[in-house]
């Protein structure tokens, strides 16, 4: 039996792709463990004495002790981490609550313009956030006064992610047998009991997948966050970029903040990894 040998170029390509994907992450980890003087040194190399000072600087207001190397605790990064977590979790929760109810109504209820509304959700998802920047900034600033507030940023992220959540959850709800809902109604369950006790448990993979993508988008979003927040309500992506100036760039602290920025989405993804895989495969099939 003849076996085709794999070309050496294939292994070279695989190694290059691995280096391209893991190289920046490894560089961030190594840089976050160095002092700024070592990073900017001409003799900088892979051999150095690792330190956690940069992480202590970022989390100084959350530590139970005062780092010795800090004369004053800069709460900017710690506050930004708290803002990002609050905004992302709140926006994800509101988007899922509103989105699953809207998706259920579009699938199960018959009303005039249902197909138009369903199709428009997908069209709205195609609009890039950059197009909405100027009108949203004007409305939030001069009409509603929500600029510089976390609630205003949450509302923007809910509106931005809601079309995607509605679109993906419709496929899951269509796969729920209508007979199960009819049986629950015969047993005396009301509309809300049917929705919360019958439908929601069956579409948990879709909810998990939608939650992951919504959380990641809200957590990493920069453009709208930069325009709608002020010094006290900035999120981590905005804070990192604003610390890059031509006069002072503390690369160690910035890389440590970037590593901390990556931790919550990674944990969220690992915890719900099974649900993500199931949700992506099942949600891609039209019911």
CSV table of C-alpha atoms in Angstrom, one decimal:
chain,number,residue,atom,x,y,z
A,1,UNK,CA,0.0,0.0,0.0
A,2,UNK,CA,1.4,3.4,-1.0
A,3,UNK,CA,1.4,6.2,1.6
A,4,UNK,CA,1.9,9.8,0.6
A,5,UNK,CA,4.6,11.5,2.6
A,6,UNK,CA,3.8,14.9,4.1
A,7,UNK,CA,5.8,17.6,2.5
A,8,UNK,CA,8.4,19.3,4.8
A,9,UNK,CA,6.9,22.7,3.7
A,10,UNK,CA,3.7,21.7,5.6
A,11,UNK,CA,5.5,21.4,8.9
A,12,UNK,CA,7.4,24.6,8.3
A,13,UNK,CA,4.0,26.3,7.6
A,14,UNK,CA,2.5,24.9,10.8
A,15,UNK,CA,5.5,26.1,12.9
A,16,UNK,CA,5.3,29.6,11.4
A,17,UNK,CA,1.5,29.8,12.2
A,18,UNK,CA,2.1,28.7,15.7
A,19,UNK,CA,4.9,31.2,16.2
A,20,UNK,CA,2.7,34.0,14.7
A,21,UNK,CA,-0.2,33.2,17.1
A,22,UNK,CA,1.8,32.5,20.3
A,23,UNK,CA,4.7,34.9,19.7
A,24,UNK,CA,2.8,38.2,20.6
A,25,UNK,CA,1.3,36.5,23.7
A,26,UNK,CA,4.7,35.2,24.9
A,27,UNK,CA,6.2,38.7,24.3
A,28,UNK,CA,3.4,40.3,26.4
A,29,UNK,CA,4.1,37.8,29.3
A,30,UNK,CA,7.8,38.3,29.2
A,31,UNK,CA,7.5,42.1,29.0
A,32,UNK,CA,5.0,42.2,31.8
A,33,UNK,CA,7.5,40.5,34.1
A,34,UNK,CA,10.3,43.0,33.4
A,35,UNK,CA,11.0,46.4,34.8
A,36,UNK,CA,10.8,49.3,32.4
A,37,UNK,CA,14.5,50.0,32.7
A,38,UNK,CA,15.2,46.4,31.6
A,39,UNK,CA,12.8,46.7,28.7
A,40,UNK,CA,14.3,49.8,27.3
A,41,UNK,CA,17.9,48.6,27.9
A,42,UNK,CA,20.1,48.0,24.8
A,43,UNK,CA,21.2,44.7,26.4
A,44,UNK,CA,17.7,43.4,26.9
A,45,UNK,CA,17.5,39.6,26.3
A,46,UNK,CA,15.5,36.6,27.2
A,47,UNK,CA,17.5,36.1,30.4
A,48,UNK,CA,16.3,38.4,33.1
A,49,UNK,CA,15.1,38.5,36.7
A,50,UNK,CA,11.2,38.3,36.6
A,51,UNK,CA,9.3,40.6,38.9
A,52,UNK,CA,5.6,41.1,39.7
A,53,UNK,CA,6.0,44.8,40.3
A,54,UNK,CA,4.1,45.7,37.2
A,55,UNK,CA,1.1,43.7,38.3
A,56,UNK,CA,1.3,45.2,41.8
A,57,UNK,CA,1.3,48.7,40.1
A,58,UNK,CA,-1.9,47.8,38.2
A,59,UNK,CA,-3.7,46.2,41.1
A,60,UNK,CA,-2.4,48.4,43.9
A,61,UNK,CA,-5.9,49.5,45.0
A,62,UNK,CA,-7.1,45.9,45.2
A,63,UNK,CA,-4.1,44.5,47.1
A,64,UNK,CA,-4.2,43.9,50.9
A,65,UNK,CA,-0.7,45.4,51.2
A,66,UNK,CA,1.1,48.5,49.9
A,67,UNK,CA,3.8,47.7,47.3
A,68,UNK,CA,7.1,49.0,48.5
A,69,UNK,CA,8.2,50.4,45.2
A,70,UNK,CA,5.1,52.7,44.9
A,71,UNK,CA,5.2,56.1,46.3
A,72,UNK,CA,1.6,56.7,45.3
A,73,UNK,CA,-1.0,54.2,44.2
A,74,UNK,CA,-2.4,55.0,40.7
A,75,UNK,CA,-5.9,53.7,40.7
A,76,UNK,CA,-6.4,54.3,37.0
A,77,UNK,CA,-5.9,50.7,35.8
A,78,UNK,CA,-7.7,49.1,38.8
A,79,UNK,CA,-10.7,51.3,38.3
A,80,UNK,CA,-10.7,50.6,34.5
A,81,UNK,CA,-10.7,46.8,35.2
A,82,UNK,CA,-13.7,47.3,37.5
A,83,UNK,CA,-15.5,49.4,34.9
A,84,UNK,CA,-14.8,46.9,32.2
A,85,UNK,CA,-16.1,44.0,34.3
A,86,UNK,CA,-19.2,45.9,35.4
A,87,UNK,CA,-20.1,47.1,31.9
A,88,UNK,CA,-19.4,43.8,30.2
A,89,UNK,CA,-21.4,41.6,32.7
A,90,UNK,CA,-24.3,44.0,32.8
A,91,UNK,CA,-24.5,44.5,29.0
A,92,UNK,CA,-24.3,40.7,28.5
A,93,UNK,CA,-27.0,40.0,31.0
A,94,UNK,CA,-29.4,42.6,29.6
A,95,UNK,CA,-28.7,41.6,26.0
A,96,UNK,CA,-29.5,37.9,26.8
A,97,UNK,CA,-32.7,38.7,28.7
A,98,UNK,CA,-34.1,41.0,26.0
A,99,UNK,CA,-32.7,39.0,23.1
A,100,UNK,CA,-34.1,35.6,24.1
A,101,UNK,CA,-37.5,37.1,24.7
A,102,UNK,CA,-37.5,38.9,21.3
A,103,UNK,CA,-36.2,35.8,19.5
A,104,UNK,CA,-39.0,33.7,21.1
A,105,UNK,CA,-41.6,36.2,20.0
A,106,UNK,CA,-40.3,36.3,16.4
A,107,UNK,CA,-40.4,32.5,16.2
A,108,UNK,CA,-43.6,31.6,18.0
A,109,UNK,CA,-45.9,34.5,17.6
A,110,UNK,CA,-47.5,35.5,14.3
A,111,UNK,CA,-47.9,39.3,13.6
A,112,UNK,CA,-47.7,41.7,10.7
A,113,UNK,CA,-44.1,42.4,9.6
A,114,UNK,CA,-42.6,39.5,11.6
A,115,UNK,CA,-40.3,38.4,8.7
A,116,UNK,CA,-39.2,42.0,8.1
A,117,UNK,CA,-38.2,42.4,11.7
A,118,UNK,CA,-36.4,39.1,11.7
A,119,UNK,CA,-34.4,40.0,8.6
A,120,UNK,CA,-33.7,43.5,9.8
A,121,UNK,CA,-31.9,42.1,12.9
A,122,UNK,CA,-29.3,40.5,10.6
A,123,UNK,CA,-29.0,43.7,8.5
A,124,UNK,CA,-28.4,45.9,11.6
A,125,UNK,CA,-25.7,43.5,12.7
A,126,UNK,CA,-23.8,44.3,9.5
A,127,UNK,CA,-23.5,48.0,10.4
A,128,UNK,CA,-20.0,48.8,11.7
A,129,UNK,CA,-19.7,50.6,15.0
A,130,UNK,CA,-17.6,53.3,13.4
A,131,UNK,CA,-20.6,54.5,11.4
A,132,UNK,CA,-22.7,54.9,14.6
A,133,UNK,CA,-20.0,56.8,16.5
A,134,UNK,CA,-20.9,60.4,15.5
A,135,UNK,CA,-24.7,60.1,15.9
A,136,UNK,CA,-24.5,58.1,19.1
A,137,UNK,CA,-22.1,60.6,20.6
A,138,UNK,CA,-24.3,63.5,19.7
A,139,UNK,CA,-27.5,61.9,21.0
A,140,UNK,CA,-25.9,60.6,24.2
A,141,UNK,CA,-24.2,64.0,24.9
A,142,UNK,CA,-26.7,66.6,23.9
A,143,UNK,CA,-30.1,64.9,24.3
A,144,UNK,CA,-29.8,62.2,27.0
A,145,UNK,CA,-26.8,63.4,28.9
A,146,UNK,CA,-25.4,59.9,29.2
A,147,UNK,CA,-21.9,60.7,28.1
A,148,UNK,CA,-19.3,59.8,30.7
A,149,UNK,CA,-21.5,57.3,32.4
A,150,UNK,CA,-21.3,53.5,32.6
A,151,UNK,CA,-25.1,53.2,32.1
A,152,UNK,CA,-24.8,55.0,28.8
A,153,UNK,CA,-22.0,52.7,27.7
A,154,UNK,CA,-24.0,49.6,28.7
A,155,UNK,CA,-27.0,50.8,26.7
A,156,UNK,CA,-24.8,51.2,23.6
A,157,UNK,CA,-23.3,47.7,23.9
A,158,UNK,CA,-26.8,46.2,24.4
A,159,UNK,CA,-28.1,47.9,21.3
A,160,UNK,CA,-25.0,46.9,19.4
A,161,UNK,CA,-25.1,43.2,20.4
A,162,UNK,CA,-28.9,42.7,20.5
A,163,UNK,CA,-29.3,42.0,16.7
A,164,UNK,CA,-26.7,39.2,16.8
A,165,UNK,CA,-28.2,37.6,19.9
A,166,UNK,CA,-31.8,37.7,18.4
A,167,UNK,CA,-30.5,36.2,15.2
A,168,UNK,CA,-28.6,33.3,16.7
A,169,UNK,CA,-31.2,32.4,19.3
A,170,UNK,CA,-34.0,32.1,16.7
A,171,UNK,CA,-32.3,29.0,15.3
A,172,UNK,CA,-32.2,27.4,18.7
A,173,UNK,CA,-35.8,28.2,19.5
A,174,UNK,CA,-37.0,26.8,16.2
A,175,UNK,CA,-35.4,23.5,17.2
A,176,UNK,CA,-37.5,23.2,20.4
A,177,UNK,CA,-40.5,21.0,19.6
A,178,UNK,CA,-43.7,22.9,19.9
A,179,UNK,CA,-45.4,19.8,21.3
A,180,UNK,CA,-43.4,20.3,24.6
A,181,UNK,CA,-44.8,23.8,25.0
A,182,UNK,CA,-48.3,22.6,24.2
A,183,UNK,CA,-48.0,19.8,26.8
A,184,UNK,CA,-46.9,22.3,29.4
A,185,UNK,CA,-49.9,24.5,28.7
A,186,UNK,CA,-52.2,21.5,29.0
A,187,UNK,CA,-50.7,20.8,32.4
A,188,UNK,CA,-51.6,24.3,33.5
A,189,UNK,CA,-48.4,26.3,32.9
A,190,UNK,CA,-48.7,29.9,31.9
A,191,UNK,CA,-46.8,31.7,29.1
A,192,UNK,CA,-44.0,32.8,31.4
A,193,UNK,CA,-43.7,29.3,33.0
A,194,UNK,CA,-43.5,27.7,29.5
A,195,UNK,CA,-40.8,30.1,28.5
A,196,UNK,CA,-38.6,29.9,31.6
A,197,UNK,CA,-39.1,26.3,32.5
A,198,UNK,CA,-39.4,24.6,29.1
A,199,UNK,CA,-37.8,26.7,26.4
A,200,UNK,CA,-34.8,28.3,28.3
A,201,UNK,CA,-33.3,25.0,29.6
A,202,UNK,CA,-33.4,23.6,26.0
A,203,UNK,CA,-31.6,26.5,24.4
A,204,UNK,CA,-28.8,26.8,27.0
A,205,UNK,CA,-26.1,26.0,24.4
A,206,UNK,CA,-27.4,29.0,22.4
A,207,UNK,CA,-27.5,31.2,25.4
A,208,UNK,CA,-24.0,30.2,26.4
A,209,UNK,CA,-22.6,30.9,22.9
A,210,UNK,CA,-24.4,34.2,22.6
A,211,UNK,CA,-23.2,35.2,26.1
A,212,UNK,CA,-19.5,34.4,25.2
A,213,UNK,CA,-19.5,36.5,22.0
A,214,UNK,CA,-21.5,39.3,23.6
A,215,UNK,CA,-19.1,39.5,26.6
A,216,UNK,CA,-16.0,39.4,24.4
A,217,UNK,CA,-17.3,42.2,22.2
A,218,UNK,CA,-18.3,44.4,25.2
A,219,UNK,CA,-15.0,43.6,27.0
A,220,UNK,CA,-12.7,44.4,24.0
A,221,UNK,CA,-14.6,47.3,22.4
A,222,UNK,CA,-12.6,50.5,22.1
A,223,UNK,CA,-14.0,53.0,19.6
A,224,UNK,CA,-17.4,53.8,21.3
A,225,UNK,CA,-15.8,53.4,24.8
A,226,UNK,CA,-13.2,56.0,24.0
A,227,UNK,CA,-15.9,58.5,22.8
A,228,UNK,CA,-18.5,58.0,25.5
A,229,UNK,CA,-16.4,57.7,28.7
A,230,UNK,CA,-14.5,60.2,30.8
A,231,UNK,CA,-11.6,59.8,33.2
A,232,UNK,CA,-13.6,58.0,35.8
A,233,UNK,CA,-15.5,55.6,33.6
A,234,UNK,CA,-12.9,54.5,31.1
A,235,UNK,CA,-12.6,50.8,30.3
A,236,UNK,CA,-9.3,48.9,30.1
A,237,UNK,CA,-8.8,49.1,26.3
A,238,UNK,CA,-9.4,52.9,26.4
A,239,UNK,CA,-7.0,53.3,29.4
A,240,UNK,CA,-4.2,51.3,27.7
A,241,UNK,CA,-4.3,53.4,24.6
A,242,UNK,CA,-4.5,56.7,26.5
A,243,UNK,CA,-1.3,55.7,28.4
A,244,UNK,CA,0.6,55.6,25.2
A,245,UNK,CA,2.1,59.1,25.0
A,246,UNK,CA,5.2,60.5,23.4
A,247,UNK,CA,6.6,61.5,26.8
A,248,UNK,CA,6.1,58.5,29.0
A,249,UNK,CA,5.3,54.9,28.1
A,250,UNK,CA,5.6,52.3,30.9
A,251,UNK,CA,5.6,49.2,28.7
A,252,UNK,CA,5.8,46.8,31.7
A,253,UNK,CA,2.6,48.2,33.3
A,254,UNK,CA,0.8,48.3,29.9
A,255,UNK,CA,1.7,44.7,29.1
A,256,UNK,CA,0.6,43.6,32.6
A,257,UNK,CA,-2.7,45.4,32.1
A,258,UNK,CA,-3.1,43.7,28.7
A,259,UNK,CA,-2.5,40.3,30.3
A,260,UNK,CA,-5.1,41.0,33.0
A,261,UNK,CA,-7.5,42.2,30.2
A,262,UNK,CA,-7.2,38.8,28.6
A,263,UNK,CA,-7.9,36.7,31.8
A,264,UNK,CA,-11.7,37.2,32.1
A,265,UNK,CA,-12.6,36.2,28.5
A,266,UNK,CA,-10.2,33.2,28.7
A,267,UNK,CA,-11.8,32.0,32.0
A,268,UNK,CA,-15.3,32.6,30.6
A,269,UNK,CA,-14.4,30.6,27.4
A,270,UNK,CA,-12.8,27.7,29.3
A,271,UNK,CA,-15.8,27.3,31.6
A,272,UNK,CA,-18.3,27.3,28.8
A,273,UNK,CA,-16.2,25.6,26.2
A,274,UNK,CA,-18.6,22.7,25.7
A,275,UNK,CA,-21.5,25.0,25.4
A,276,UNK,CA,-19.7,27.2,22.9
A,277,UNK,CA,-18.9,24.2,20.6
A,278,UNK,CA,-22.4,22.9,20.8
A,279,UNK,CA,-23.9,26.3,20.3
A,280,UNK,CA,-21.9,27.2,17.3
A,281,UNK,CA,-22.7,23.9,15.5
A,282,UNK,CA,-26.3,23.8,16.4
A,283,UNK,CA,-26.9,27.5,15.8
A,284,UNK,CA,-25.5,27.3,12.3
A,285,UNK,CA,-28.2,24.9,11.2
A,286,UNK,CA,-31.5,26.4,10.2
A,287,UNK,CA,-34.4,24.8,12.0
